[in-house]
Amino acid sequence: MKVLEIKNLTKKFGDFIAVDNMSLSIEDGEIFGFLGANGAGKSTTINIISGLLRANQGTVEILGKNSKFAKMNIGMVPQDLAIYEDLTAYENVRFFAGLYGLRGSELNERANEALQFVGLEDKHKEYPKNFSGGMKRRLNIACAIAHRPKLIIMDEPTVGIDPHSRNYILNSVRKLNEMGCTIIYTSHYMEEVEYLCERI
Ligand code: ADP
Ligand code: MG
């Protein structure tokens, strides 16, 4: 089964071609390494997959569909942190999982589970403004996985963080994959991609 199928994707900013006729398909269960130098067009591609940007040409299908409901199957860890500094760690995860439609006790359970998964269960009542860069990254991941997405897209999740958090993140990518998630992992650290990915 194809989790993601991109056909002939082109994105221009004015006259500048950021993504040039790109095609890519990703199978269920893969950890796909998405590599490219700075400015190669990785984040632009990811923003199109997740619906933040519109392509000039081409199609994107998630689990065989091209609809906003298909996007509920995506967990997105953006390159720039997307967490609220004035909400606690637990409130952040609940907020994002709530956007995906989780409610009530299921929402609470999944939020706790996600915080536990990234090793922040002891910090659930704390505010991310007091967190290290690595802890913020891990919280960002918890926010992306609480709704149990089929496809997780991570855009350079280990840039500028401490080795402990880095190892934690790399191991959690493997664990998520073992739990059945398909993963797009963007990085320009070759050794990370070599460690994690079957296909690049
Ligand atoms: P990567 O994530 O691979 O480093 P990006 O997708 O962020 O690269 O950017 C690809 C290219 O498109 C870069 O040259 C960047 O400057 C340009 N670009 C990205 N977003 C915009 C935008 N909103 N307006 C104009 N140019 C952009
Ligand atoms: Mg980028």
PDB file of C-alpha atoms and ligand atoms in Angstrom:
ATOM      1  CA  MET A   1       0.000   0.000   0.000  1.00  0.00           C
ATOM      2  CA  LYS A   2       1.210   3.479  -0.832  1.00  0.00           C
ATOM      3  CA  VAL A   3       1.042   5.908   2.074  1.00  0.00           C
ATOM      4  CA  LEU A   4       2.156   8.868  -0.004  1.00  0.00           C
ATOM      5  CA  GLU A   5       2.207   9.413  -3.729  1.00  0.00           C
ATOM      6  CA  ILE A   6       3.536  12.654  -5.202  1.00  0.00           C
ATOM      7  CA  LYS A   7       3.353  13.126  -8.947  1.00  0.00           C
ATOM      8  CA  ASN A   8       5.073  15.858 -10.940  1.00  0.00           C
ATOM      9  CA  LEU A   9       5.080  18.405  -8.162  1.00  0.00           C
ATOM     10  CA  THR A  10       6.194  21.922  -9.025  1.00  0.00           C
ATOM     11  CA  LYS A  11       6.218  24.951  -6.751  1.00  0.00           C
ATOM     12  CA  LYS A  12       7.271  28.417  -7.808  1.00  0.00           C
ATOM     13  CA  PHE A  13       7.743  31.523  -5.693  1.00  0.00           C
ATOM     14  CA  GLY A  14       7.380  34.203  -8.343  1.00  0.00           C
ATOM     15  CA  ASP A  15       9.785  33.148 -11.095  1.00  0.00           C
ATOM     16  CA  PHE A  16      11.872  31.052  -8.731  1.00  0.00           C
ATOM     17  CA  ILE A  17      11.327  27.299  -8.999  1.00  0.00           C
ATOM     18  CA  ALA A  18      11.634  25.837  -5.487  1.00  0.00           C
ATOM     19  CA  VAL A  19      10.381  22.327  -6.361  1.00  0.00           C
ATOM     20  CA  ASP A  20      10.862  21.171  -9.913  1.00  0.00           C
ATOM     21  CA  ASN A  21       8.609  18.397 -11.232  1.00  0.00           C
ATOM     22  CA  MET A  22       9.199  16.041  -8.323  1.00  0.00           C
ATOM     23  CA  SER A  23       7.671  12.569  -8.107  1.00  0.00           C
ATOM     24  CA  LEU A  24       7.972  10.279  -5.117  1.00  0.00           C
ATOM     25  CA  SER A  25       6.067   7.410  -3.623  1.00  0.00           C
ATOM     26  CA  ILE A  26       6.384   6.012  -0.140  1.00  0.00           C
ATOM     27  CA  GLU A  27       5.197   2.579   0.903  1.00  0.00           C
ATOM     28  CA  ASP A  28       3.591   1.567   4.176  1.00  0.00           C
ATOM     29  CA  GLY A  29       6.185   0.904   6.872  1.00  0.00           C
ATOM     30  CA  GLU A  30       9.104   2.775   5.350  1.00  0.00           C
ATOM     31  CA  ILE A  31      11.456   5.183   7.068  1.00  0.00           C
ATOM     32  CA  PHE A  32      12.217   7.401   4.117  1.00  0.00           C
ATOM     33  CA  GLY A  33      15.208   9.742   4.320  1.00  0.00           C
ATOM     34  CA  PHE A  34      14.454  13.046   2.630  1.00  0.00           C
ATOM     35  CA  LEU A  35      17.797  14.666   1.935  1.00  0.00           C
ATOM     36  CA  GLY A  36      18.929  17.837   0.300  1.00  0.00           C
ATOM     37  CA  ALA A  37      21.181  20.813   0.888  1.00  0.00           C
ATOM     38  CA  ASN A  38      19.798  23.965   2.486  1.00  0.00           C
ATOM     39  CA  GLY A  39      17.352  25.550   0.074  1.00  0.00           C
ATOM     40  CA  ALA A  40      16.827  22.338  -1.917  1.00  0.00           C
ATOM     41  CA  GLY A  41      13.061  22.537  -1.407  1.00  0.00           C
ATOM     42  CA  LYS A  42      12.464  19.989   1.369  1.00  0.00           C
ATOM     43  CA  SER A  43      10.336  22.167   3.647  1.00  0.00           C
ATOM     44  CA  THR A  44       8.421  23.529   0.672  1.00  0.00           C
ATOM     45  CA  THR A  45       7.568  19.963  -0.377  1.00  0.00           C
ATOM     46  CA  ILE A  46       6.534  19.062   3.164  1.00  0.00           C
ATOM     47  CA  ASN A  47       4.372  22.165   3.429  1.00  0.00           C
ATOM     48  CA  ILE A  48       2.585  21.133   0.255  1.00  0.00           C
ATOM     49  CA  ILE A  49       2.052  17.573   1.546  1.00  0.00           C
ATOM     50  CA  SER A  50       0.553  18.916   4.763  1.00  0.00           C
ATOM     51  CA  GLY A  51      -1.601  21.473   2.975  1.00  0.00           C
ATOM     52  CA  LEU A  52       0.110  24.652   4.169  1.00  0.00           C
ATOM     53  CA  LEU A  53       1.147  25.583   0.633  1.00  0.00           C
ATOM     54  CA  ARG A  54      -0.498  25.035  -2.729  1.00  0.00           C
ATOM     55  CA  ALA A  55       1.488  23.549  -5.567  1.00  0.00           C
ATOM     56  CA  ASN A  56       1.564  25.144  -9.018  1.00  0.00           C
ATOM     57  CA  GLN A  57       1.424  21.719 -10.617  1.00  0.00           C
ATOM     58  CA  GLY A  58       1.206  18.094  -9.624  1.00  0.00           C
ATOM     59  CA  THR A  59      -0.758  15.939  -7.207  1.00  0.00           C
ATOM     60  CA  VAL A  60      -0.331  14.613  -3.696  1.00  0.00           C
ATOM     61  CA  GLU A  61      -2.251  11.595  -2.443  1.00  0.00           C
ATOM     62  CA  ILE A  62      -2.204  10.358   1.125  1.00  0.00           C
ATOM     63  CA  LEU A  63      -3.398   6.758   1.540  1.00  0.00           C
ATOM     64  CA  GLY A  64      -4.821   6.977  -1.952  1.00  0.00           C
ATOM     65  CA  LYS A  65      -6.869  10.097  -1.275  1.00  0.00           C
ATOM     66  CA  ASN A  66      -6.520  13.775  -1.900  1.00  0.00           C
ATOM     67  CA  SER A  67      -8.751  15.344   0.737  1.00  0.00           C
ATOM     68  CA  LYS A  68      -8.588  17.157   4.031  1.00  0.00           C
ATOM     69  CA  PHE A  69      -9.639  13.935   5.772  1.00  0.00           C
ATOM     70  CA  ALA A  70      -6.582  12.180   4.376  1.00  0.00           C
ATOM     71  CA  LYS A  71      -4.505  14.796   6.168  1.00  0.00           C
ATOM     72  CA  MET A  72      -5.839  13.565   9.512  1.00  0.00           C
ATOM     73  CA  ASN A  73      -3.502  10.612   8.967  1.00  0.00           C
ATOM     74  CA  ILE A  74      -0.454  12.880   9.040  1.00  0.00           C
ATOM     75  CA  GLY A  75       1.595  13.846  12.070  1.00  0.00           C
ATOM     76  CA  MET A  76       3.725  16.851  11.332  1.00  0.00           C
ATOM     77  CA  VAL A  77       6.890  17.843  13.185  1.00  0.00           C
ATOM     78  CA  PRO A  78       7.750  21.156  11.547  1.00  0.00           C
ATOM     79  CA  GLN A  79      11.245  22.545  11.146  1.00  0.00           C
ATOM     80  CA  ASP A  80      10.403  25.549  13.314  1.00  0.00           C
ATOM     81  CA  LEU A  81       8.950  24.617  16.696  1.00  0.00           C
ATOM     82  CA  ALA A  82       5.170  24.843  16.821  1.00  0.00           C
ATOM     83  CA  ILE A  83       4.303  24.864  20.509  1.00  0.00           C
ATOM     84  CA  TYR A  84       2.708  27.419  22.803  1.00  0.00           C
ATOM     85  CA  GLU A  85       5.066  28.704  25.468  1.00  0.00           C
ATOM     86  CA  ASP A  86       2.182  29.766  27.716  1.00  0.00           C
ATOM     87  CA  LEU A  87       0.495  26.370  27.762  1.00  0.00           C
ATOM     88  CA  THR A  88       1.880  23.501  29.842  1.00  0.00           C
ATOM     89  CA  ALA A  89       3.388  20.517  28.057  1.00  0.00           C
ATOM     90  CA  TYR A  90       0.177  18.557  28.672  1.00  0.00           C
ATOM     91  CA  GLU A  91      -2.039  21.423  27.455  1.00  0.00           C
ATOM     92  CA  ASN A  92       0.043  21.731  24.289  1.00  0.00           C
ATOM     93  CA  VAL A  93      -0.400  18.073  23.407  1.00  0.00           C
ATOM     94  CA  ARG A  94      -4.116  18.199  24.237  1.00  0.00           C
ATOM     95  CA  PHE A  95      -4.536  21.267  22.043  1.00  0.00           C
ATOM     96  CA  PHE A  96      -2.981  19.688  18.965  1.00  0.00           C
ATOM     97  CA  ALA A  97      -4.642  16.296  19.453  1.00  0.00           C
ATOM     98  CA  GLY A  98      -7.927  18.160  19.886  1.00  0.00           C
ATOM     99  CA  LEU A  99      -7.465  19.750  16.459  1.00  0.00           C
ATOM    100  CA  TYR A 100      -7.451  16.215  15.070  1.00  0.00           C
ATOM    101  CA  GLY A 101     -10.812  15.536  16.671  1.00  0.00           C
ATOM    102  CA  LEU A 102      -9.895  13.714  19.875  1.00  0.00           C
ATOM    103  CA  ARG A 103     -12.162  14.487  22.834  1.00  0.00           C
ATOM    104  CA  GLY A 104     -12.805  13.582  26.457  1.00  0.00           C
ATOM    105  CA  SER A 105     -11.017  10.723  28.171  1.00  0.00           C
ATOM    106  CA  GLU A 106      -9.519   9.500  24.893  1.00  0.00           C
ATOM    107  CA  LEU A 107      -7.883  12.898  24.422  1.00  0.00           C
ATOM    108  CA  ASN A 108      -6.457  12.862  27.950  1.00  0.00           C
ATOM    109  CA  GLU A 109      -5.166   9.307  27.636  1.00  0.00           C
ATOM    110  CA  ARG A 110      -3.524   9.898  24.265  1.00  0.00           C
ATOM    111  CA  ALA A 111      -1.916  13.129  25.498  1.00  0.00           C
ATOM    112  CA  ASN A 112      -0.423  11.318  28.495  1.00  0.00           C
ATOM    113  CA  GLU A 113       0.712   8.453  26.305  1.00  0.00           C
ATOM    114  CA  ALA A 114       2.454  10.839  23.868  1.00  0.00           C
ATOM    115  CA  LEU A 115       4.236  12.701  26.670  1.00  0.00           C
ATOM    116  CA  GLN A 116       5.367   9.391  28.100  1.00  0.00           C
ATOM    117  CA  PHE A 117       6.602   8.315  24.692  1.00  0.00           C
ATOM    118  CA  VAL A 118       8.926  11.328  24.406  1.00  0.00           C
ATOM    119  CA  GLY A 119      10.055  11.057  28.030  1.00  0.00           C
ATOM    120  CA  LEU A 120       8.331  14.194  29.292  1.00  0.00           C
ATOM    121  CA  GLU A 121       5.714  12.610  31.557  1.00  0.00           C
ATOM    122  CA  ASP A 122       7.388  14.138  34.627  1.00  0.00           C
ATOM    123  CA  LYS A 123       7.257  17.582  33.030  1.00  0.00           C
ATOM    124  CA  HIS A 124       3.631  17.529  31.934  1.00  0.00           C
ATOM    125  CA  LYS A 125       2.616  20.406  34.221  1.00  0.00           C
ATOM    126  CA  GLU A 126       5.571  22.591  33.246  1.00  0.00           C
ATOM    127  CA  TYR A 127       5.739  25.354  30.672  1.00  0.00           C
ATOM    128  CA  PRO A 128       7.939  24.890  27.608  1.00  0.00           C
ATOM    129  CA  LYS A 129       9.477  28.325  28.117  1.00  0.00           C
ATOM    130  CA  ASN A 130      11.509  26.614  30.868  1.00  0.00           C
ATOM    131  CA  PHE A 131      12.507  23.691  28.619  1.00  0.00           C
ATOM    132  CA  SER A 132      15.832  23.086  26.889  1.00  0.00           C
ATOM    133  CA  GLY A 133      15.869  23.084  23.070  1.00  0.00           C
ATOM    134  CA  GLY A 134      15.850  19.293  23.058  1.00  0.00           C
ATOM    135  CA  MET A 135      12.886  19.062  25.412  1.00  0.00           C
ATOM    136  CA  LYS A 136      10.947  21.502  23.216  1.00  0.00           C
ATOM    137  CA  ARG A 137      11.702  19.319  20.201  1.00  0.00           C
ATOM    138  CA  ARG A 138      10.452  16.260  22.067  1.00  0.00           C
ATOM    139  CA  LEU A 139       7.279  18.108  23.052  1.00  0.00           C
ATOM    140  CA  ASN A 140       6.831  19.102  19.422  1.00  0.00           C
ATOM    141  CA  ILE A 141       6.978  15.402  18.544  1.00  0.00           C
ATOM    142  CA  ALA A 142       4.444  14.508  21.251  1.00  0.00           C
ATOM    143  CA  CYS A 143       2.061  17.094  19.751  1.00  0.00           C
ATOM    144  CA  ALA A 144       2.439  15.412  16.354  1.00  0.00           C
ATOM    145  CA  ILE A 145       1.844  11.798  17.426  1.00  0.00           C
ATOM    146  CA  ALA A 146      -0.948  11.883  20.026  1.00  0.00           C
ATOM    147  CA  HIS A 147      -3.644  11.310  17.378  1.00  0.00           C
ATOM    148  CA  ARG A 148      -1.752   8.194  16.207  1.00  0.00           C
ATOM    149  CA  PRO A 149      -1.063   9.244  12.617  1.00  0.00           C
ATOM    150  CA  LYS A 150      -0.185   6.704   9.949  1.00  0.00           C
ATOM    151  CA  LEU A 151       2.424   8.983   8.358  1.00  0.00           C
ATOM    152  CA  ILE A 152       4.794  11.099  10.436  1.00  0.00           C
ATOM    153  CA  ILE A 153       6.799  13.832   8.750  1.00  0.00           C
ATOM    154  CA  MET A 154       9.798  15.167  10.649  1.00  0.00           C
ATOM    155  CA  ASP A 155      11.538  18.221   9.231  1.00  0.00           C
ATOM    156  CA  GLU A 156      15.088  18.402  10.633  1.00  0.00           C
ATOM    157  CA  PRO A 157      14.057  17.409  14.156  1.00  0.00           C
ATOM    158  CA  THR A 158      17.583  17.211  15.568  1.00  0.00           C
ATOM    159  CA  VAL A 159      19.058  20.551  14.515  1.00  0.00           C
ATOM    160  CA  GLY A 160      20.804  22.358  17.345  1.00  0.00           C
ATOM    161  CA  ILE A 161      19.921  20.074  20.240  1.00  0.00           C
ATOM    162  CA  ASP A 162      21.840  18.218  22.932  1.00  0.00           C
ATOM    163  CA  PRO A 163      23.094  14.639  22.324  1.00  0.00           C
ATOM    164  CA  HIS A 164      20.723  13.134  24.896  1.00  0.00           C
ATOM    165  CA  SER A 165      17.624  14.518  23.194  1.00  0.00           C
ATOM    166  CA  ARG A 166      19.072  13.670  19.802  1.00  0.00           C
ATOM    167  CA  ASN A 167      19.478   9.998  20.753  1.00  0.00           C
ATOM    168  CA  TYR A 168      16.031  10.031  22.293  1.00  0.00           C
ATOM    169  CA  ILE A 169      14.533  11.352  19.068  1.00  0.00           C
ATOM    170  CA  LEU A 170      16.420   8.890  16.843  1.00  0.00           C
ATOM    171  CA  ASN A 171      15.277   5.982  19.009  1.00  0.00           C
ATOM    172  CA  SER A 172      11.709   7.223  19.050  1.00  0.00           C
ATOM    173  CA  VAL A 173      11.691   7.341  15.238  1.00  0.00           C
ATOM    174  CA  ARG A 174      12.614   3.647  15.199  1.00  0.00           C
ATOM    175  CA  LYS A 175      10.035   2.829  17.865  1.00  0.00           C
ATOM    176  CA  LEU A 176       7.268   4.691  16.019  1.00  0.00           C
ATOM    177  CA  ASN A 177       8.188   2.769  12.891  1.00  0.00           C
ATOM    178  CA  GLU A 178       8.034  -0.548  14.770  1.00  0.00           C
ATOM    179  CA  MET A 179       4.594   0.491  16.016  1.00  0.00           C
ATOM    180  CA  GLY A 180       3.443   0.734  12.402  1.00  0.00           C
ATOM    181  CA  CYS A 181       4.088   4.356  11.425  1.00  0.00           C
ATOM    182  CA  THR A 182       5.532   5.315   8.082  1.00  0.00           C
ATOM    183  CA  ILE A 183       8.086   8.091   8.475  1.00  0.00           C
ATOM    184  CA  ILE A 184       9.556  10.804   6.313  1.00  0.00           C
ATOM    185  CA  TYR A 185      12.735  11.928   7.998  1.00  0.00           C
ATOM    186  CA  THR A 186      14.373  15.105   6.794  1.00  0.00           C
ATOM    187  CA  SER A 187      17.905  15.854   7.811  1.00  0.00           C
ATOM    188  CA  HIS A 188      21.243  16.787   6.433  1.00  0.00           C
ATOM    189  CA  TYR A 189      23.119  14.729   8.977  1.00  0.00           C
ATOM    190  CA  MET A 190      24.214  11.787   6.848  1.00  0.00           C
ATOM    191  CA  GLU A 191      24.949   9.525   9.828  1.00  0.00           C
ATOM    192  CA  GLU A 192      21.392   9.922  11.164  1.00  0.00           C
ATOM    193  CA  VAL A 193      19.868   9.036   7.857  1.00  0.00           C
ATOM    194  CA  GLU A 194      22.240   6.106   7.462  1.00  0.00           C
ATOM    195  CA  TYR A 195      21.236   4.832  10.900  1.00  0.00           C
ATOM    196  CA  LEU A 196      17.486   5.206  10.389  1.00  0.00           C
ATOM    197  CA  CYS A 197      16.494   4.902   6.784  1.00  0.00           C
ATOM    198  CA  GLU A 198      16.066   2.067   4.337  1.00  0.00           C
ATOM    199  CA  ARG A 199      15.569   4.379   1.407  1.00  0.00           C
ATOM    200  CA  ILE A 200      16.790   7.884   0.744  1.00  0.00           C
TER     201      ILE A 200
HETATM  202  P1  ADP B   1      14.950  23.389   2.462  1.00  0.00           P
HETATM  203  O1  ADP B   1      13.873  23.062   3.453  1.00  0.00           O
HETATM  204  O2  ADP B   1      15.318  22.233   1.579  1.00  0.00           O
HETATM  205  O3  ADP B   1      16.158  23.991   3.115  1.00  0.00           O
HETATM  206  P2  ADP B   1      13.018  25.315   1.461  1.00  0.00           P
HETATM  207  O4  ADP B   1      11.931  24.443   0.957  1.00  0.00           O
HETATM  208  O5  ADP B   1      12.816  25.992   2.761  1.00  0.00           O
HETATM  209  O6  ADP B   1      14.395  24.498   1.453  1.00  0.00           O
HETATM  210  O7  ADP B   1      13.311  26.430   0.393  1.00  0.00           O
HETATM  211  C1  ADP B   1      13.547  26.128  -0.994  1.00  0.00           C
HETATM  212  C2  ADP B   1      13.831  27.409  -1.741  1.00  0.00           C
HETATM  213  O8  ADP B   1      12.645  28.182  -1.870  1.00  0.00           O
HETATM  214  C3  ADP B   1      14.857  28.313  -1.069  1.00  0.00           C
HETATM  215  O9  ADP B   1      15.654  28.902  -2.068  1.00  0.00           O
HETATM  216  C4  ADP B   1      14.014  29.344  -0.364  1.00  0.00           C
HETATM  217  O10 ADP B   1      14.696  30.548  -0.233  1.00  0.00           O
HETATM  218  C5  ADP B   1      12.812  29.471  -1.288  1.00  0.00           C
HETATM  219  N1  ADP B   1      11.580  29.804  -0.553  1.00  0.00           N
HETATM  220  C6  ADP B   1      10.993  29.060   0.412  1.00  0.00           C
HETATM  221  N2  ADP B   1       9.860  29.619   0.852  1.00  0.00           N
HETATM  222  C7  ADP B   1       9.719  30.778   0.146  1.00  0.00           C
HETATM  223  C8  ADP B   1       8.732  31.810   0.113  1.00  0.00           C
HETATM  224  N3  ADP B   1       7.661  31.769   0.933  1.00  0.00           N
HETATM  225  N4  ADP B   1       8.930  32.825  -0.741  1.00  0.00           N
HETATM  226  C9  ADP B   1       9.985  32.861  -1.566  1.00  0.00           C
HETATM  227  N5  ADP B   1      10.945  31.925  -1.603  1.00  0.00           N
HETATM  228  C10 ADP B   1      10.827  30.888  -0.756  1.00  0.00           C
HETATM  229 MG    MG B   2      13.811  23.167   5.504  1.00  0.00          MG
END
